Coordinates of C-alpha atoms and ligand atoms in Angstrom, one line a residue:
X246 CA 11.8 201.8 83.5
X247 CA 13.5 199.0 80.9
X248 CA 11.9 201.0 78.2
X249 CA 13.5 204.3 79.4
X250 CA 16.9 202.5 79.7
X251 CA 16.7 201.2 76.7
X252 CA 16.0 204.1 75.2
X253 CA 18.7 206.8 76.5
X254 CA 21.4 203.9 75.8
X255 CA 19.9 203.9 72.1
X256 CA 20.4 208.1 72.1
X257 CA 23.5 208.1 73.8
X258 CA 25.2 205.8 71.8
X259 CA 23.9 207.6 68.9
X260 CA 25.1 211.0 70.1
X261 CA 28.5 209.6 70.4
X262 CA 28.7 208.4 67.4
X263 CA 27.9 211.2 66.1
X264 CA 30.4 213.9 67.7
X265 CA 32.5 214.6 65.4
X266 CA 35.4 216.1 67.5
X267 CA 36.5 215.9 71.1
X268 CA 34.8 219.4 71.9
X269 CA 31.5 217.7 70.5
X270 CA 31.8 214.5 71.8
X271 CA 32.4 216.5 75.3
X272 CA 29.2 218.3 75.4
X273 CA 27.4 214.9 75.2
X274 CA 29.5 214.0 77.7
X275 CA 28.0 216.5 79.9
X276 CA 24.3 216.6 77.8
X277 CA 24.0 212.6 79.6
X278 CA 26.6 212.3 82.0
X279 CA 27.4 215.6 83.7
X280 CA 25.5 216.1 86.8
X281 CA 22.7 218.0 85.7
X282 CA 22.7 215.1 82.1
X283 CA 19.6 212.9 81.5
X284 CA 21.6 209.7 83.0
X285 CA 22.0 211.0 86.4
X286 CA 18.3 212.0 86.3
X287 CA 17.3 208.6 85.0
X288 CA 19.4 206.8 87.7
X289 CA 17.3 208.6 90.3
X290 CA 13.9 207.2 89.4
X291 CA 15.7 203.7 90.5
X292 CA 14.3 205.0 94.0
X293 CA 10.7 204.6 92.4
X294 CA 11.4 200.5 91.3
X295 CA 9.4 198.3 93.4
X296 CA 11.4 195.9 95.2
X297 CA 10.9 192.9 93.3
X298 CA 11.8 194.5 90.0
X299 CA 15.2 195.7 91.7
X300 CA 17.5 193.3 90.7
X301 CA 16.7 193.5 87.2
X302 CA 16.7 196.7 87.1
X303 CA 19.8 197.5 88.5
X304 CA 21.7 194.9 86.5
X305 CA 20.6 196.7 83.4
X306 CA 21.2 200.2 84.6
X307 CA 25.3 198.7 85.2
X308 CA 25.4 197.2 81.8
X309 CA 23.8 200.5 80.8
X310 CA 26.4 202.5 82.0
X311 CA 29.0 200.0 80.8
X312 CA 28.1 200.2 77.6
X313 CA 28.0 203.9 77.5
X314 CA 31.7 204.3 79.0
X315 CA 33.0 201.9 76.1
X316 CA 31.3 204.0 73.4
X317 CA 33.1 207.0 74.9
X318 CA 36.4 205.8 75.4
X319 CA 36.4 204.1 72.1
X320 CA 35.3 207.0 71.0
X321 CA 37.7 209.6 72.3
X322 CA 40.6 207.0 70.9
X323 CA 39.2 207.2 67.5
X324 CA 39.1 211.2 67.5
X325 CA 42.9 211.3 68.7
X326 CA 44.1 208.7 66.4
X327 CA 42.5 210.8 63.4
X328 CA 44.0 214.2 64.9
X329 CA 47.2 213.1 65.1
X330 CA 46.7 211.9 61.6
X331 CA 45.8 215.2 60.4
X332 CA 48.5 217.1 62.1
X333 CA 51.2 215.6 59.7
X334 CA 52.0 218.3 57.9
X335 CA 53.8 216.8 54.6
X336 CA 54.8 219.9 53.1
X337 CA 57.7 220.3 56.0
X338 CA 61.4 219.7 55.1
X339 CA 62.2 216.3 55.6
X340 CA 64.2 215.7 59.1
X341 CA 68.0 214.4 58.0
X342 CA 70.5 212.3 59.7
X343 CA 73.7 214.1 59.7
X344 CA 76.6 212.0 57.7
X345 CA 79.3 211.0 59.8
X346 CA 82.6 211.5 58.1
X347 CA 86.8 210.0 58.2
X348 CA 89.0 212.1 59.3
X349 CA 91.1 214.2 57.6
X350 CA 94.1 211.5 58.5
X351 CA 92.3 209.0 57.9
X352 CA 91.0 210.0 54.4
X353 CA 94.9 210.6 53.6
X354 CA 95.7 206.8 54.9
X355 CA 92.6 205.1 52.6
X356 CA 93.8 207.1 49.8
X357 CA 97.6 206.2 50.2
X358 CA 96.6 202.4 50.8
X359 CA 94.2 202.1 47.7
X360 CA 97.4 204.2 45.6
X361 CA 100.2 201.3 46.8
X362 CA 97.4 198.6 46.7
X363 CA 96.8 199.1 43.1
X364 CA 101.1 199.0 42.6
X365 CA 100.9 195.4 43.9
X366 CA 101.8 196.3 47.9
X367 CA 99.8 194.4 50.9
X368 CA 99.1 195.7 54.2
X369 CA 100.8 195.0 56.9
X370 CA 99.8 196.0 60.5
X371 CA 102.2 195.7 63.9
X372 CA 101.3 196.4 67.5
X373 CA 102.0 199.7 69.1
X374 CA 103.3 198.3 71.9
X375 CA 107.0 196.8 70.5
X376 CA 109.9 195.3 71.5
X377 CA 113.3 197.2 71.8
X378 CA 114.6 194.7 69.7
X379 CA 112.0 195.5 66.8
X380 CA 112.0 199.0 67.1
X381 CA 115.6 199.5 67.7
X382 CA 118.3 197.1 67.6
X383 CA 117.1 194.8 64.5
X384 CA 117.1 198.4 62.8
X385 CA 120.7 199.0 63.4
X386 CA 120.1 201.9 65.8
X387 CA 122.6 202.1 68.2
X388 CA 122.2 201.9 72.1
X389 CA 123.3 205.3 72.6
X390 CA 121.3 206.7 70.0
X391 CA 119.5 209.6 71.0
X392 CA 115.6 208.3 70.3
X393 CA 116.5 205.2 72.5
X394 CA 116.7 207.8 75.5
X395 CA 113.6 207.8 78.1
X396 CA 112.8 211.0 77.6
X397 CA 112.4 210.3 73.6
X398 CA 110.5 207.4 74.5
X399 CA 107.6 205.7 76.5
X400 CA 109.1 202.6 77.7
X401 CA 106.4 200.1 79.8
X402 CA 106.9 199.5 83.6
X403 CA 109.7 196.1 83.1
X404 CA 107.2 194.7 85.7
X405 CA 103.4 195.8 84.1
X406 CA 103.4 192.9 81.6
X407 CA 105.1 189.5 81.0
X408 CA 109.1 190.1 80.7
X409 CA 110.6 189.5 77.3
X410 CA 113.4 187.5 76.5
X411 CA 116.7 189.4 76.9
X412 CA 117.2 189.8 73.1
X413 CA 113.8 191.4 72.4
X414 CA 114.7 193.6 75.4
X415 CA 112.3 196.2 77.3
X416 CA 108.4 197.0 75.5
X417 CA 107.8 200.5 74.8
X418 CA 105.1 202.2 72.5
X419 CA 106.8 202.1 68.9
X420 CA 108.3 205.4 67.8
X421 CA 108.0 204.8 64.4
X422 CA 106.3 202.1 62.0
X423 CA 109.9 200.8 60.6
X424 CA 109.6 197.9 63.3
X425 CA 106.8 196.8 60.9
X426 CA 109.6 196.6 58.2
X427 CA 110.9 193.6 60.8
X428 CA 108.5 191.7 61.6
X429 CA 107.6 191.0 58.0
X430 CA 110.9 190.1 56.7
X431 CA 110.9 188.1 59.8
X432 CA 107.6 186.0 58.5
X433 CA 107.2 186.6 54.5
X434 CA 109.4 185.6 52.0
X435 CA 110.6 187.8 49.7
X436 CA 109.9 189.0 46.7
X437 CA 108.3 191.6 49.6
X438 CA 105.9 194.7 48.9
X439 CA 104.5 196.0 51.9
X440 CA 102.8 198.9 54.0
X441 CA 102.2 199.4 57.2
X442 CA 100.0 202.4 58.1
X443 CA 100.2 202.8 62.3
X444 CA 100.2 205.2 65.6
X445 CA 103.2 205.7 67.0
X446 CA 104.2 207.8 70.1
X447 CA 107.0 209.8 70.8
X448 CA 107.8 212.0 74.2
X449 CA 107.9 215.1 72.4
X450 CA 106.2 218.7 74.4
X451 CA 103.0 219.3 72.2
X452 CA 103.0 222.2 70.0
X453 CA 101.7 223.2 66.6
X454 CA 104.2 220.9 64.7
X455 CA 104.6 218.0 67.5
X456 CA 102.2 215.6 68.8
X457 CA 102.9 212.7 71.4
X458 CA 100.9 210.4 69.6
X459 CA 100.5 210.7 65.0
X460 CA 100.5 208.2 62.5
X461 CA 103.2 207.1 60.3
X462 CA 103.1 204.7 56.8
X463 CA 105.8 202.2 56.5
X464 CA 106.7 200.8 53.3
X465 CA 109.1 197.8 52.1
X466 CA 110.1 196.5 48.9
X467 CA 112.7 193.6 49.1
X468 CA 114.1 191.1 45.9
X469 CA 116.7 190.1 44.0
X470 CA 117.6 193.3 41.9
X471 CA 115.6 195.9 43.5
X472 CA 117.1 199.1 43.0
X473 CA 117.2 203.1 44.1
X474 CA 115.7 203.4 40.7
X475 CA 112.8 201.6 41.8
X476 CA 112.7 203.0 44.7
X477 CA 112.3 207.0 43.1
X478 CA 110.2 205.9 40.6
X479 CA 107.4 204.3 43.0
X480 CA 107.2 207.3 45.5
X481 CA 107.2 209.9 42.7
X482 CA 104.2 208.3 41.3
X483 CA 103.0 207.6 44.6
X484 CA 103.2 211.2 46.1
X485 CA 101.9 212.7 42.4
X486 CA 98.8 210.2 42.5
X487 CA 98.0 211.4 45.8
X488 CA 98.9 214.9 45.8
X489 CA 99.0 216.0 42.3
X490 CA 100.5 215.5 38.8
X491 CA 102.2 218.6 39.1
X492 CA 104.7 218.2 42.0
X493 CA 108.5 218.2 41.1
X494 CA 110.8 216.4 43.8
X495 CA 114.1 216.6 45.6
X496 CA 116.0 213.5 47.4
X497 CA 118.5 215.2 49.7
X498 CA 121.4 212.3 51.5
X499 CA 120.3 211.8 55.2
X500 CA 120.8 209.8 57.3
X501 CA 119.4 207.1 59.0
X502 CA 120.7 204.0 61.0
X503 CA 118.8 201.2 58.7
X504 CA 119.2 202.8 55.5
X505 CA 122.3 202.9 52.9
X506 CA 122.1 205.1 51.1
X507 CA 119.2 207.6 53.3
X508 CA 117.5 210.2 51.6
X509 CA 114.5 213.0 52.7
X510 CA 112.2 213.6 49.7
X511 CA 111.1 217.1 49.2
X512 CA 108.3 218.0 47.0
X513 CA 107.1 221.5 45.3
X514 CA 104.5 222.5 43.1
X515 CA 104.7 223.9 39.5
X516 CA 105.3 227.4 40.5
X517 CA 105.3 230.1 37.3
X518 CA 109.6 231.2 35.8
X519 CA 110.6 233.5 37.7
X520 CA 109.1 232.5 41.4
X521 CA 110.7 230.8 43.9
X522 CA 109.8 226.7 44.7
X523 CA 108.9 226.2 48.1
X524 CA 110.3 222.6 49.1
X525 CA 108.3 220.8 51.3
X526 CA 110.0 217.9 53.2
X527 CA 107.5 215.1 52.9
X528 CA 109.1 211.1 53.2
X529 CA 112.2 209.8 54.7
X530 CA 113.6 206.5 52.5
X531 CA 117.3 204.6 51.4
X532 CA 118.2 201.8 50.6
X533 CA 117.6 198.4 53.3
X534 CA 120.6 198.3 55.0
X535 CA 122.4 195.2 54.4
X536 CA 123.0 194.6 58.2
X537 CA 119.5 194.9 58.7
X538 CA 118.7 192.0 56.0
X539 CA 121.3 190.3 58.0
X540 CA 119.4 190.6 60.9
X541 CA 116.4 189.4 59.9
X542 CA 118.2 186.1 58.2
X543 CA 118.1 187.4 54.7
X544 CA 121.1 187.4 52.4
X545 CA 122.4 190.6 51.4
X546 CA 124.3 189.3 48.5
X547 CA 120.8 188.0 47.0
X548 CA 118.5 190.6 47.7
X549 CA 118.2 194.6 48.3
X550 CA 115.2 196.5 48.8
X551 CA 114.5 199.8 50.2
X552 CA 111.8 201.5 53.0
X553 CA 109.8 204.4 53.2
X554 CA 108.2 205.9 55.9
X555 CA 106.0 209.3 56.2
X556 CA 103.5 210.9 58.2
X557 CA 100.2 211.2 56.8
X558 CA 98.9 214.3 59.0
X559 CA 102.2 216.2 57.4
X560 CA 100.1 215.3 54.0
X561 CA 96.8 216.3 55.3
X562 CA 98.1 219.7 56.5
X563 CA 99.7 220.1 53.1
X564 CA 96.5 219.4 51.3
X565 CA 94.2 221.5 53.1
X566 CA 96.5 224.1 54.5
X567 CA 96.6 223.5 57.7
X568 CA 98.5 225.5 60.2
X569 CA 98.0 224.0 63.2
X570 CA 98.5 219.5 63.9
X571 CA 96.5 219.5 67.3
X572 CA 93.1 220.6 65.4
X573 CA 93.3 216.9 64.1
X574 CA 92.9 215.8 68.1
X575 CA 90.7 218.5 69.3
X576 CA 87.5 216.7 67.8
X577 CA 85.9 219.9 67.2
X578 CA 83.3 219.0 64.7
X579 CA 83.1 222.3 63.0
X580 CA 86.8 221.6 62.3
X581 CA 86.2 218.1 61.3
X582 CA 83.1 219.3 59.4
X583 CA 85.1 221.2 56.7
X584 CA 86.7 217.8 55.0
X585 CA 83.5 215.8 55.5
X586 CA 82.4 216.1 51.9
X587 CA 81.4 212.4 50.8
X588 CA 83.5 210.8 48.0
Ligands
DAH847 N1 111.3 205.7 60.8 C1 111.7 207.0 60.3 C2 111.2 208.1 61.3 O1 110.3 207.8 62.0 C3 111.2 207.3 58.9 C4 111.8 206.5 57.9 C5 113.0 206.9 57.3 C6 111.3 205.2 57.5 C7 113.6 206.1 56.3 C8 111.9 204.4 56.6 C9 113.1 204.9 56.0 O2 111.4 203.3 56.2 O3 113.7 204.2 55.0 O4 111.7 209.2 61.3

């Protein structure tokens, strides 16, 4: 009986080795384990072991079948592991990782920061949630002035945060980026050149050309000597680096209440004799108003400077011809997807 045991477990073991795919290695399966398989039979002469021999017997008949289950499992592990190998198939495309991309905005506020960073400016950042004071008064806009008005603008519950002191007066979420303008003449010395790229919101009814919430860049230049010269001669080369070297420009008077003089720049492209220039209305600027140096403790009779301010989705719609502002806060990708090229 040993012998016979011995035996089989030197076949089977052999057999398994041997199969050389799961299909094979299944019909030894069944060739020594199915029901009908030379173990079963074997295990049925057990009946014919004398007594004594019994315990021997049978503890070699368990190892025996231990033995054999190892071989197969290890077996069948060994045939997967080599399938799976085998099913690589190298000669399919490679699986990518989409890019992600900046937004359209966002590409037009990089490329205006690394233009005014290479003219000497720093950055500058402020909060979007401002005082009245730094958004409006410091400014030299007036209390009636229309933006101050509560349907221009989203004031904060007087109660929803700590109080200011009376002279900063109420918080609200800034309307513009000029407040910027303030709160670094308030902290840096001059000579000052600054920009301050932000959000700003404004109560306006959204439409194709009006958004509650856009982006605005601030800039400030403040010295002894700094003129309007200096002034056109910085965002002409400014607007041409970032637009193109064949813009022409207009600065019409405006008005506004911290600049003297105030001016809206329009720009237009090269167009051939004959055709008519389409002006585009692209950056309100002046001259610092010397009231608002005064504010802000500077003297007007040592220094002047001048601001800037634009909106960089009015740039983006320029520069890709698009109609329509709220597709820049939709966040449909095959939108985005058109200005994701790399570089
Ligand atoms: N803050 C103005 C606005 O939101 C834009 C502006 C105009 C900014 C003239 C300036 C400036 O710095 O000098 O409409």
């Amino acid at each position: 009986m040993k012998d016979q045991i011995l035996t089989l477990q030197a076949e089977v073991l052999a057999a398994i080795s041997a199969a050389a795919d799961a299909a094979a290695l299944e019909s030894v399966r069944i060739a020594y384990l199915g029901r009908s398989g030379s173990i079963p039979a074997l295990l049925e002469k057990m009946r014919d072991v004398p007594k004594e021999e019994r315990p021997i017997i049978g503890k070699l008949v368990n190892e025996f079948k231990t033995t054999v289950n190892e071989a197969f499992d290890s077996r069948k592990n060994a045939l997967q592991d080599s399938a799976d190998e085998q099913s690589v198939d190298a000669t399919l495309p490679g699986r990518t990782q989409p890019y992600g991309s900046l937004h359209p905005v966002q590409q037009v506020i990089e490329r205006s920061l690394e233009i005014f960073r290479r003219l000497g400016f720093a950055i500058n950042e402020g909060p979007e949630v401002e005082s009245e004071f730094n958004n409006f008064d410091a400014l030299n806009t007036p209390k009636d002035h229309p933006a101050r008005a509560e349907q221009d603008t989203f004031y904060i519950l007087e109660n929803a945060l700590k109080p200011l002191g009376d002279k900063e007066g109420r918080r609200l979420l800034r309307t513009h980026t000029s407040p910027v303008q303030i709160r670094t003449m308030k902290t840096w010395q001059p000579p000052i050149r600054m920009v301050a790229p932000g959000r700003c919101y404004r109560r306006d009814e959204i439409d194709a050309t009006h958004l509650m919430s856009f982006f605005q860049i601030e800039g400030l230049a403040i010295g002894e000597g700094v003129t309007l010269a200096d002034l056109k001669g910085t965002l002409e080369y400014f607007f041409r680096e970032l637009l193109g070297q064949d813009l022409q420009f207009r600065f019409r008077p405006h008005f506004f209440p911290f600049t003297e003089p105030s001016f809206e720049v329009d720009c237009a492209r090269a167009t051939k004799p004959g055709q008519p220039v389409k002006w585009l209305e692209i950056c309100g600027c002046g001259m610092v108003d010397p009231q608002v140096l005064l504010n802000v403790g500077l003297d007007p009779e040592k220094y002047s400077g001048w601001a800037f301010g634009f909106g960089p989705e009015r740039i983006a719609m320029l520069r890709h011809e698009i109609p329509d502002l709220r597709t820049f806060t939709e966040n449909d990708v095959r939108f985005l997807q058109q200005f994701s090229k790399i570089g």
